[in-house]
CSV table of N, CA and C in Angstrom, one decimal:
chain,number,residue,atom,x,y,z
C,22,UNK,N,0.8,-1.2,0.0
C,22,UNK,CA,0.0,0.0,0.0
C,22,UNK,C,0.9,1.2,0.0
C,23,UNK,N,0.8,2.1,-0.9
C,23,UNK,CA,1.8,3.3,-1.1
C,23,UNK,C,1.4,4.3,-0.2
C,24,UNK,N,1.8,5.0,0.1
C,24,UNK,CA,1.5,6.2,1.2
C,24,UNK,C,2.5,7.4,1.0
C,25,UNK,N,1.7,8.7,0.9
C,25,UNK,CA,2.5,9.6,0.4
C,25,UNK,C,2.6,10.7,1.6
C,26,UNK,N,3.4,11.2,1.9
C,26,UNK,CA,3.2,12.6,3.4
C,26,UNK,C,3.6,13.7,2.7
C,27,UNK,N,2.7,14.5,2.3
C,27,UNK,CA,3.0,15.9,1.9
C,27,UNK,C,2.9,17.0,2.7
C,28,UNK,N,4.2,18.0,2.7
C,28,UNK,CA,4.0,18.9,3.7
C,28,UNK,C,4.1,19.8,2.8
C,29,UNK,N,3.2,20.8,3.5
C,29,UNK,CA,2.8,22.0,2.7
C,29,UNK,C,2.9,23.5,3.5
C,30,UNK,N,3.1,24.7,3.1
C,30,UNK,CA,2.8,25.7,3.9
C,30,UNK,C,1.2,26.2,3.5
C,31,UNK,N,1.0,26.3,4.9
C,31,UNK,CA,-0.5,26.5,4.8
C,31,UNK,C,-1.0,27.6,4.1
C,32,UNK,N,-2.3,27.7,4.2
C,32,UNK,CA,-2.6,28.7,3.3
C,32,UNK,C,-3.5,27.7,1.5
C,33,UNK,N,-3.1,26.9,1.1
C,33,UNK,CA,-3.8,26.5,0.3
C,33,UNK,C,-5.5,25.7,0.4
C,34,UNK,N,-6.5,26.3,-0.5
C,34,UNK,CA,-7.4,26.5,-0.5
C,34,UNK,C,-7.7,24.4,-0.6
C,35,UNK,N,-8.6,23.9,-0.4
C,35,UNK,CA,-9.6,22.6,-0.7
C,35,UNK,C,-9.3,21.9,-1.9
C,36,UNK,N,-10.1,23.0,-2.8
C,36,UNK,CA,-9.4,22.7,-3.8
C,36,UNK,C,-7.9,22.1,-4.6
C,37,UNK,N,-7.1,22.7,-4.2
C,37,UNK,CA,-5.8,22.8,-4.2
C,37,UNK,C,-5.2,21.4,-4.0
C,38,UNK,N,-6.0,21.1,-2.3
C,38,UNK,CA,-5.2,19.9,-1.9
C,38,UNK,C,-5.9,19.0,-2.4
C,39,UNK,N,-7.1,19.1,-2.6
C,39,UNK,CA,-8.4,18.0,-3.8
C,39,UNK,C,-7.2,17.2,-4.9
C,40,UNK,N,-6.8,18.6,-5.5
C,40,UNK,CA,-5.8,18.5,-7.0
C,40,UNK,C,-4.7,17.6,-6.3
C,41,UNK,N,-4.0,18.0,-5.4
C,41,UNK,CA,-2.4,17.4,-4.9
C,41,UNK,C,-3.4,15.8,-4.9
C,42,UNK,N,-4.4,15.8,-3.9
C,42,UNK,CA,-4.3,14.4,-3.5
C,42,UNK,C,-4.8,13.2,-4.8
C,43,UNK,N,-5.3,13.7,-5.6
C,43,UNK,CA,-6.2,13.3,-7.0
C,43,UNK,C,-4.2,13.2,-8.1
C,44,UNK,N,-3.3,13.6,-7.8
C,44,UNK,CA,-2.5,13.7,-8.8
C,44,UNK,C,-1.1,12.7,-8.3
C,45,UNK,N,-1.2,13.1,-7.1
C,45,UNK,CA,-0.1,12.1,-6.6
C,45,UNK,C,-0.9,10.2,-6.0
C,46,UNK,N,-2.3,10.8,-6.4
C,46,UNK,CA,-2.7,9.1,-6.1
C,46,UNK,C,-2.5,8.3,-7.8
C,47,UNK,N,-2.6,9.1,-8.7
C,47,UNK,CA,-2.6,8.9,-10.3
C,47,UNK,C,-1.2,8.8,-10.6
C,48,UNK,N,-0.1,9.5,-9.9
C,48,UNK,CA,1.4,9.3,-10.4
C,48,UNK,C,1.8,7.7,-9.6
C,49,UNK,N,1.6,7.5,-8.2
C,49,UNK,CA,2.2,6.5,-7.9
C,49,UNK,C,1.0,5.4,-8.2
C,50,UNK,N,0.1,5.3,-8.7
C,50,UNK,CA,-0.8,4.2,-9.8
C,50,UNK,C,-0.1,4.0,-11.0
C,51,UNK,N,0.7,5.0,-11.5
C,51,UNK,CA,1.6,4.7,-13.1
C,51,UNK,C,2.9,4.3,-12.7
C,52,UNK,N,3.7,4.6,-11.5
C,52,UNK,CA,5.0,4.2,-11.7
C,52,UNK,C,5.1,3.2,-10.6
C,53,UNK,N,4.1,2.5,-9.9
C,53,UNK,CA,4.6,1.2,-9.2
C,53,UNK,C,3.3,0.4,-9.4
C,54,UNK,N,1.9,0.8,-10.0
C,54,UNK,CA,1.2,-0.2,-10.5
C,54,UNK,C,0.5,-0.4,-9.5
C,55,UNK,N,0.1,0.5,-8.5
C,55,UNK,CA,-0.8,0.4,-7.3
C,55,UNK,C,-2.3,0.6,-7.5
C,56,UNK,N,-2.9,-0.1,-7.3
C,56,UNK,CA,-4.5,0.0,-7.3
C,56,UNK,C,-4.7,1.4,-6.7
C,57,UNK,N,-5.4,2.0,-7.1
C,57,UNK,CA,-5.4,3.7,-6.2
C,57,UNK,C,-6.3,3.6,-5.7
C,58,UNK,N,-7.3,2.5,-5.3
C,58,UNK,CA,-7.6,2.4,-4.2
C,58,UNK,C,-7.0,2.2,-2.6
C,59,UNK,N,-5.9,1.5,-3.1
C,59,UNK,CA,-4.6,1.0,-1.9
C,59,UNK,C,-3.7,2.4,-1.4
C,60,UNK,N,-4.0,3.5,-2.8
C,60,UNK,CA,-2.9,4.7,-2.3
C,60,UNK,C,-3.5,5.5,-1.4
C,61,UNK,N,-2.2,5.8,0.0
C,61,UNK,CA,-3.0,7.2,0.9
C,61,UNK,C,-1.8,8.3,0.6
C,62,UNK,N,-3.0,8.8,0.8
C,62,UNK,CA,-2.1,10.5,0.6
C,62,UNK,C,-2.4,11.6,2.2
C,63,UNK,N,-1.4,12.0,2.5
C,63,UNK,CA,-1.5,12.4,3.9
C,63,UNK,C,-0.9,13.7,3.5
C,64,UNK,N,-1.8,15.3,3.5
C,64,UNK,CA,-1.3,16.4,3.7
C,64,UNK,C,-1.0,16.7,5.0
C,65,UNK,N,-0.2,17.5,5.0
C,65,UNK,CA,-0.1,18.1,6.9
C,65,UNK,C,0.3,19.7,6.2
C,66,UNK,N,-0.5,20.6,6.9
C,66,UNK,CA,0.0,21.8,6.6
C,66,UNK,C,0.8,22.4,8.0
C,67,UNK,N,2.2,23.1,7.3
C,67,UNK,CA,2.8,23.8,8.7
C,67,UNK,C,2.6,25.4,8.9
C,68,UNK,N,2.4,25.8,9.9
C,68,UNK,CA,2.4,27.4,9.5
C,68,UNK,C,3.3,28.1,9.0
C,69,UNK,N,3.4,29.3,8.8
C,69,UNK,CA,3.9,29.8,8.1
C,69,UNK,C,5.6,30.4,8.8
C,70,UNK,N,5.1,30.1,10.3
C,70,UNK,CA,6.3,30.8,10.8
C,70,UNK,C,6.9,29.3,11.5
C,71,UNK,N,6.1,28.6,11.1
C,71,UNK,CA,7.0,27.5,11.3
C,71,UNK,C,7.9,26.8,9.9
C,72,UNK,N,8.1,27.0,8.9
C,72,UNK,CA,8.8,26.8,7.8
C,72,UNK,C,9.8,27.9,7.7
C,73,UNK,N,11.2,27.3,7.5
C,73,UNK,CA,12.1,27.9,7.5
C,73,UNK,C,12.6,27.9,5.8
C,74,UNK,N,13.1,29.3,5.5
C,74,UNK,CA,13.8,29.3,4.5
C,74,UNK,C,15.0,30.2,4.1
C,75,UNK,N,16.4,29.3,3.9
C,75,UNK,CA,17.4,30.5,4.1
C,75,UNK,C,17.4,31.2,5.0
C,76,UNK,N,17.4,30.1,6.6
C,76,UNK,CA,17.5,30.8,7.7
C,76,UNK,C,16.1,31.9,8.0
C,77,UNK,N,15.3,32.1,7.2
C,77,UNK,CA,14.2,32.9,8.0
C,77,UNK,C,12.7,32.7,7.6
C,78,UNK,N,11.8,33.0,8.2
C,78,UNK,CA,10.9,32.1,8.0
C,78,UNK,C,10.0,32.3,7.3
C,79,UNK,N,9.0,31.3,6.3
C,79,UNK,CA,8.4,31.9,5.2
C,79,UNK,C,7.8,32.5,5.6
C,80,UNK,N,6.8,33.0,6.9
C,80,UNK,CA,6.0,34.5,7.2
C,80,UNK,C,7.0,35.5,7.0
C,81,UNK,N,8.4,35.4,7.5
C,81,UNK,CA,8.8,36.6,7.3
C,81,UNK,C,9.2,37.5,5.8
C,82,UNK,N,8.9,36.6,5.3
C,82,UNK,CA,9.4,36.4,4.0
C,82,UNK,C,8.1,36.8,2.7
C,83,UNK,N,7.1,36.5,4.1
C,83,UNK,CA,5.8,37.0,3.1
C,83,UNK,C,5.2,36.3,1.8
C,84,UNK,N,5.6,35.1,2.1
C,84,UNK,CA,4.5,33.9,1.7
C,84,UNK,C,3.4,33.2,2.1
């Protein structure tokens, strides 16, 4: 059973993660031949001042 953990900075809309979870169950169905009923897909969103980039954080950064 494939299992995918995507982390994301929050802020994206339903939609969004609808698409991520609908795209990454269809990629790992083509390259290991998994029933995509078997596939899970696990978002986790982190805040914003909790993601770091180049030392400072994507809120500060204004994403």
């Amino acid at each position: 059973m494939p299992f995918a953990q995507i982390y994301l900075i929050e802020g994206r809309t339903t939609e969004q993660k609808r698409a991520v979870i609908e795209k990454v169950t269809q990629a790992l169905t083509e390259a290991v031949g998994a029933p995509k009923e078997n596939v899970r897909v696990w978002i986790t969103e982190v805040p914003k001042e909790n993601w770091g980039i180049a030392g400072v954080s994507a809120k500060d950064l204004g994403r």
